[in-house]
PDB file of C-alpha atoms in Angstrom:
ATOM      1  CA  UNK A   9       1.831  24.343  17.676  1.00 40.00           C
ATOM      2  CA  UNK A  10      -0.160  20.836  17.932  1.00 42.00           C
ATOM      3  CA  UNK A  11      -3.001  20.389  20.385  1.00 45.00           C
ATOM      4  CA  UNK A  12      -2.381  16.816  22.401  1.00 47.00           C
ATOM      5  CA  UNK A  13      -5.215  15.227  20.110  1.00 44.00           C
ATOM      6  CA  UNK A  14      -2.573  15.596  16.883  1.00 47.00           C
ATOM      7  CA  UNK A  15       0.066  14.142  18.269  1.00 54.00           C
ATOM      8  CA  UNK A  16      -1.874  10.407  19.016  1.00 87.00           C
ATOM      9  CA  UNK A  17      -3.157  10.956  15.417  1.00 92.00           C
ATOM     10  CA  UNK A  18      -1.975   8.881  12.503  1.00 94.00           C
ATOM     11  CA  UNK A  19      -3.467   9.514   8.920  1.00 96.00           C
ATOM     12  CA  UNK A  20      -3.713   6.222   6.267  1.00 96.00           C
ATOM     13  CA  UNK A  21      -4.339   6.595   2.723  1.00 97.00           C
ATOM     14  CA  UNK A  22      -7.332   3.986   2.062  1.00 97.00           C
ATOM     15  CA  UNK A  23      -7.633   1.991  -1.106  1.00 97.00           C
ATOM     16  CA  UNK A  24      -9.601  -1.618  -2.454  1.00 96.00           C
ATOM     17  CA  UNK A  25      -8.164  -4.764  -3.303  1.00 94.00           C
ATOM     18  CA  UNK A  26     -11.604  -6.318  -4.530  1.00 91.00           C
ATOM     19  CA  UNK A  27     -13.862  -5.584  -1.647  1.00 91.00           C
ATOM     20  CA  UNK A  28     -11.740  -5.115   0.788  1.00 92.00           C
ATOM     21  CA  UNK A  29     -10.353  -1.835   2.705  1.00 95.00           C
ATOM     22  CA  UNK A  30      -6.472  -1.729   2.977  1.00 96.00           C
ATOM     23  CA  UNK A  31      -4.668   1.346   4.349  1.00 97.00           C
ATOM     24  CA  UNK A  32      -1.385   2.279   4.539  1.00 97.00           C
ATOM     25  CA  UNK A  33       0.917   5.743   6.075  1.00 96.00           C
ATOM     26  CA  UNK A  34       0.079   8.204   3.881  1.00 96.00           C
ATOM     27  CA  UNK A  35       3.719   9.411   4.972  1.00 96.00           C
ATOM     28  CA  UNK A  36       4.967   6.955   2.779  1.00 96.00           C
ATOM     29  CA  UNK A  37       3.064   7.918  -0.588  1.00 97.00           C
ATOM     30  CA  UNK A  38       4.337   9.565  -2.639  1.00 96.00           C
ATOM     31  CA  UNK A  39       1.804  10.136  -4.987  1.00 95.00           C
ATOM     32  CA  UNK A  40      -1.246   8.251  -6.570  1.00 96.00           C
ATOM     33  CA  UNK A  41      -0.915   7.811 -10.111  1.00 92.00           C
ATOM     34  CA  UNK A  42      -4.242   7.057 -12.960  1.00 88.00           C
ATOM     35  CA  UNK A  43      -1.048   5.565 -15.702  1.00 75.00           C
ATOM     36  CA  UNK A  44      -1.265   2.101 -15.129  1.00 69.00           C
ATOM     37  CA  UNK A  45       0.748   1.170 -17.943  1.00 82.00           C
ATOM     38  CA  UNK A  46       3.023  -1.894 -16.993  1.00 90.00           C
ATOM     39  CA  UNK A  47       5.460  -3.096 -18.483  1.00 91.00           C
ATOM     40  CA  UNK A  48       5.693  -6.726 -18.240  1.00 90.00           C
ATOM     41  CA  UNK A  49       8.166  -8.660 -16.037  1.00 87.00           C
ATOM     42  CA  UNK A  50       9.120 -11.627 -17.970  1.00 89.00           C
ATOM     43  CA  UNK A  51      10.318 -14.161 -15.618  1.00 89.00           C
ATOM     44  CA  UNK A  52       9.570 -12.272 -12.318  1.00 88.00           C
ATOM     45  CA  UNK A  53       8.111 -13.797  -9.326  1.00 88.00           C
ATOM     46  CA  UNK A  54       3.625 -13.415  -9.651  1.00 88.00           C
ATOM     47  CA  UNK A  55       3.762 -10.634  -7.348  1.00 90.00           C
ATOM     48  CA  UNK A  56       5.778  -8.294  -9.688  1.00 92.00           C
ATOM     49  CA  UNK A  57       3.366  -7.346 -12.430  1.00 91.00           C
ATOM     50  CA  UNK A  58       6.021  -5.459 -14.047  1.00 92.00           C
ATOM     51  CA  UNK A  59       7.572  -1.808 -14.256  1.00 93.00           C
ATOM     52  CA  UNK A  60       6.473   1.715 -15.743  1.00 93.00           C
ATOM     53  CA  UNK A  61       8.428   4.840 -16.879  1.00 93.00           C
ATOM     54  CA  UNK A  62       7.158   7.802 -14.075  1.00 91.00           C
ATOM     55  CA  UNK A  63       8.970  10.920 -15.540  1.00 90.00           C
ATOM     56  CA  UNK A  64      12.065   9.191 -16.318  1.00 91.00           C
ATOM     57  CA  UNK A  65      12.022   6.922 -13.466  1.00 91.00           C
ATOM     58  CA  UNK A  66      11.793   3.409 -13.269  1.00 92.00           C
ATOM     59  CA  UNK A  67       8.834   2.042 -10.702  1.00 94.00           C
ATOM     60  CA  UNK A  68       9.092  -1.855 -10.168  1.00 93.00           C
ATOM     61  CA  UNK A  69       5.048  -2.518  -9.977  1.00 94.00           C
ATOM     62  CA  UNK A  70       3.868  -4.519  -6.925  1.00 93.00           C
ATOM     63  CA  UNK A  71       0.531  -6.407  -6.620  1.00 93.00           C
ATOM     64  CA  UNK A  72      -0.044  -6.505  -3.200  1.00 93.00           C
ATOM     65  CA  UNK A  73      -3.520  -8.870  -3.827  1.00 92.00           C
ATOM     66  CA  UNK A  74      -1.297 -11.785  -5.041  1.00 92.00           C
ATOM     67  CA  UNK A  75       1.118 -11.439  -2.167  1.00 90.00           C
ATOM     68  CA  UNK A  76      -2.096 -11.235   0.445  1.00 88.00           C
ATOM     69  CA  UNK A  77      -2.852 -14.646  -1.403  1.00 86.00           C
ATOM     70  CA  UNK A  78      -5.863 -12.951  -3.857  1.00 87.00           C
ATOM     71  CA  UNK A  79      -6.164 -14.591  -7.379  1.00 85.00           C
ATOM     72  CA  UNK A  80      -4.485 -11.959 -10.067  1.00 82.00           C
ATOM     73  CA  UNK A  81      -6.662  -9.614 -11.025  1.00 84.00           C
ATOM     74  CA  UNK A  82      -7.743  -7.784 -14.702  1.00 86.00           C
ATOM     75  CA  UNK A  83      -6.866  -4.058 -14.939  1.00 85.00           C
ATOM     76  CA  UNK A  84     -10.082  -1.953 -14.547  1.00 89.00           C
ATOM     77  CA  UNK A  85     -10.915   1.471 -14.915  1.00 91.00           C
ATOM     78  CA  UNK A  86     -10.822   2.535 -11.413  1.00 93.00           C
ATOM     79  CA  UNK A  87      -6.731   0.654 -11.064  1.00 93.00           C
ATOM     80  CA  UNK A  88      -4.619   3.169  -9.987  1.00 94.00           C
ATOM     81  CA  UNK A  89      -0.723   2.844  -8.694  1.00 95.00           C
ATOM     82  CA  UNK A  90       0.144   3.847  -5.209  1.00 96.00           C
ATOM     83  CA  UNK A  91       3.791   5.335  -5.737  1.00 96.00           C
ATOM     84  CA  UNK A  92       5.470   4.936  -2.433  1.00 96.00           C
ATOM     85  CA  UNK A  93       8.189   6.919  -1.261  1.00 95.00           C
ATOM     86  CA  UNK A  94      11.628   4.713  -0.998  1.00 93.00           C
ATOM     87  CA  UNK A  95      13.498   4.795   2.662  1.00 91.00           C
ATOM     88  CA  UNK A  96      16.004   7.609   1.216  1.00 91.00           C
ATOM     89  CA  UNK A  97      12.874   9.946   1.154  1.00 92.00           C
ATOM     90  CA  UNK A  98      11.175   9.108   4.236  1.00 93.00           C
ATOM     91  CA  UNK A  99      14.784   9.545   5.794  1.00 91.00           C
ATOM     92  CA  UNK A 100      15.650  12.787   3.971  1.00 91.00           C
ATOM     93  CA  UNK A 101      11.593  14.209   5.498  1.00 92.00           C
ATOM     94  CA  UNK A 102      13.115  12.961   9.142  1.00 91.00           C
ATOM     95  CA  UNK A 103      10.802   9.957   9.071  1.00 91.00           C
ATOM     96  CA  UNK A 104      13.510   7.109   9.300  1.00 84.00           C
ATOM     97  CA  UNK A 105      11.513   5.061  11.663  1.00 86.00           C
ATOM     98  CA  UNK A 106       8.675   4.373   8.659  1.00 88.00           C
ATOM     99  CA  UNK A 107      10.275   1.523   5.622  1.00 88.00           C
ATOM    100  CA  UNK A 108       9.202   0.915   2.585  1.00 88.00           C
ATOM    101  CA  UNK A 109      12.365  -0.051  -0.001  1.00 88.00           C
ATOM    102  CA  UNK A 110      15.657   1.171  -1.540  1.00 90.00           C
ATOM    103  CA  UNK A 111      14.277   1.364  -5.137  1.00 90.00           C
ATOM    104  CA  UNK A 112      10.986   3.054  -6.666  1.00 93.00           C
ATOM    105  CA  UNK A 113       7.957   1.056  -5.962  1.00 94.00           C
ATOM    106  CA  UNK A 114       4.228   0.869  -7.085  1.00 94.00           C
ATOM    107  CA  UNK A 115       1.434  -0.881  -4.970  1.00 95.00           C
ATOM    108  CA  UNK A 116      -1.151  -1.798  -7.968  1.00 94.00           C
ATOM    109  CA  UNK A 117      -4.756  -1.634  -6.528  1.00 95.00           C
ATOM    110  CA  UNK A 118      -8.239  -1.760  -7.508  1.00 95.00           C
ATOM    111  CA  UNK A 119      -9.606   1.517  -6.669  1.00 95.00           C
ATOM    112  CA  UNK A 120      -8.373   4.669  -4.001  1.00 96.00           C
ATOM    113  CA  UNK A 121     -10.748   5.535  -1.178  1.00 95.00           C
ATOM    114  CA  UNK A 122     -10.067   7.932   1.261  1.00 94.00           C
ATOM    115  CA  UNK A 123      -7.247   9.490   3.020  1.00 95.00           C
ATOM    116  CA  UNK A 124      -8.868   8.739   6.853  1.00 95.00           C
ATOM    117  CA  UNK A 125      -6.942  10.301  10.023  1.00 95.00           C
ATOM    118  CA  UNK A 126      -7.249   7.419  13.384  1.00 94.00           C
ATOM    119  CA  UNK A 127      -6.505   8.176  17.201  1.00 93.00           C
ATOM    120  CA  UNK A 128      -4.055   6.157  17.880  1.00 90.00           C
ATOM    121  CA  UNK A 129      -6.558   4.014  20.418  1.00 90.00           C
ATOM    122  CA  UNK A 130      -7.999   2.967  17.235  1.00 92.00           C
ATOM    123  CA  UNK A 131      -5.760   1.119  15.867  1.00 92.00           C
ATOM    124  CA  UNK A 132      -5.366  -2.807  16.871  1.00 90.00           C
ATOM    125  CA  UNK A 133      -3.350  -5.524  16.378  1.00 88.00           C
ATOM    126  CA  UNK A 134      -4.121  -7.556  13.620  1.00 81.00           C
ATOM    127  CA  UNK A 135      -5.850 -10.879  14.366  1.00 77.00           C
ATOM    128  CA  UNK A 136      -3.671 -14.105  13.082  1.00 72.00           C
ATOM    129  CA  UNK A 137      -4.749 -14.884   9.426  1.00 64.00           C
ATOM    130  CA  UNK A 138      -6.117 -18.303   9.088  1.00 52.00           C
ATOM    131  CA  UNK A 139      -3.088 -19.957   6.970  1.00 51.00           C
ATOM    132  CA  UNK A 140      -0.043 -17.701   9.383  1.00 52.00           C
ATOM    133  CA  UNK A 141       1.154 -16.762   6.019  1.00 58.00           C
ATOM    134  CA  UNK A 142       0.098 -13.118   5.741  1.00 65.00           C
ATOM    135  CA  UNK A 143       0.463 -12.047   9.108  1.00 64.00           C
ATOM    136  CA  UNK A 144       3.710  -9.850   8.842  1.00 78.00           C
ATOM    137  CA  UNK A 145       1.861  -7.973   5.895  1.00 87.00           C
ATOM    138  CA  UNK A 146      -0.766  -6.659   8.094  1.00 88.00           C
ATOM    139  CA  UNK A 147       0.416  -5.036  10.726  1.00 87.00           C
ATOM    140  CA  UNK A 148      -2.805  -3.281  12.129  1.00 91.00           C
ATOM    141  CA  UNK A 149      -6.208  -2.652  11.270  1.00 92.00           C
ATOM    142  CA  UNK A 150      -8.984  -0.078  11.945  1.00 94.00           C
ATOM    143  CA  UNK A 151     -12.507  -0.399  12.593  1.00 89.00           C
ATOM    144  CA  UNK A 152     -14.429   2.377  11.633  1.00 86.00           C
ATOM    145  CA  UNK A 153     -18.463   2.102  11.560  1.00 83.00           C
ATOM    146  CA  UNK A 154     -19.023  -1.818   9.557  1.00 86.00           C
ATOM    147  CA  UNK A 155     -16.029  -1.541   7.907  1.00 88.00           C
ATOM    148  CA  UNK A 156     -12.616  -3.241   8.821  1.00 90.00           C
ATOM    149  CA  UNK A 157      -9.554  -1.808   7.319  1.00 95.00           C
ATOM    150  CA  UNK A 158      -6.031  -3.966   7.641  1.00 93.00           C
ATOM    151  CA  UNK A 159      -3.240  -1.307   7.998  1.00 95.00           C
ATOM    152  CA  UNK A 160      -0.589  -2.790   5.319  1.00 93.00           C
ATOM    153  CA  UNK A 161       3.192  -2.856   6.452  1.00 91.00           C
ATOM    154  CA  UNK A 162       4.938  -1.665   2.972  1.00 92.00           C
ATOM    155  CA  UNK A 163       8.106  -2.491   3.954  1.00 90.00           C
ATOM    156  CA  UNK A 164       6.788  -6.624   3.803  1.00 88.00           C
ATOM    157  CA  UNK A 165       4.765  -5.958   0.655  1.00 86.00           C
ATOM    158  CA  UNK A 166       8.199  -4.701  -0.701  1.00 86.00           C
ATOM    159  CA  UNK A 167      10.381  -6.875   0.487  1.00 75.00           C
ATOM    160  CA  UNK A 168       9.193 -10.284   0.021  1.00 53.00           C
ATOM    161  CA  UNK A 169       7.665  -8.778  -3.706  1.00 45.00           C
ATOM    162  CA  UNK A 170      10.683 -10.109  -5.362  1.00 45.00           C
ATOM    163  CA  UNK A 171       9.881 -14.042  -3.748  1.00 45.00           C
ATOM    164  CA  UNK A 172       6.186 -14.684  -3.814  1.00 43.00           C
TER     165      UNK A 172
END
């Protein structure tokens, strides 16, 4: 049984893109990986940094700095892949109203925070980003204490990965 509190909960797996806080469902991960090792995409669009072999799998790897407009970035020590479940999962768990993609997919990020649960009354609507070009990526964010945290839309990062 769920006390009324649960059910206007929603919890967001938290992770860095340089110095700033980016969450996303953690209903759509489906795990956080340490093997970072891409293969490269020759020809594919900047976003795409490549794929990688997950048990047999095939992940197409996603940099979702370079489709928020960031500069690429050098692999570091802390980069981790944030394996997202693909919209055959989420509607196989009875979560068909959360997207990500048809096909294996990797969000490539700087370093994983932490996995933070929000009242619903906390989350906002995402002010307009300066240029208009990002705003259908972020489709919330959270403040919590100082720190700002834009609530990623997967499905976007996904779907435009292929074009930017």
């Amino acid at each position: 049984m769920t006390s009324p509190g649960e059910a206007s909960e929603k919890r967001f797996c938290t992770f860095f893109l340089g110095e700033e806080c980016y969450g996303i469902d953690i209903l759509t991960v489906r795990e956080v990986n340490r093997q970072v090792q891409i293969m490269p995409a020759r020809g594919a669009p900047p976003a795409v940094r490549g794929f990688m072999n997950l048990r047999g799998q095939i992940v197409t790897v996603i940099d979702p700095a370079v489709r928020l407009g960031y500069p690429s970035r050098e692999l570091l020590k802390t980069s981790r892949l944030v394996i997202l479940k693909t919209n055959a999962d989420l509607a196989r768990l009875g979560l068909a109203n959360l997207a990500t993609d048809d096909e294996l997919a990797g969000l490539w990020i700087d370093r994983i925070s932490d996995v933070i649960t929000v009242a619903a009354d906390q989350i906002t609507q995402a002010p307009p980003d300066q240029s208009a070009k990002n705003d259908h990526l972020i489709a919330a964010v959270v403040q919590r204490n100082e720190q700002v945290i834009r609530l990623v839309d997967p499905s976007a990062l996904l779907r435009h990965g292929a074009s930017a």
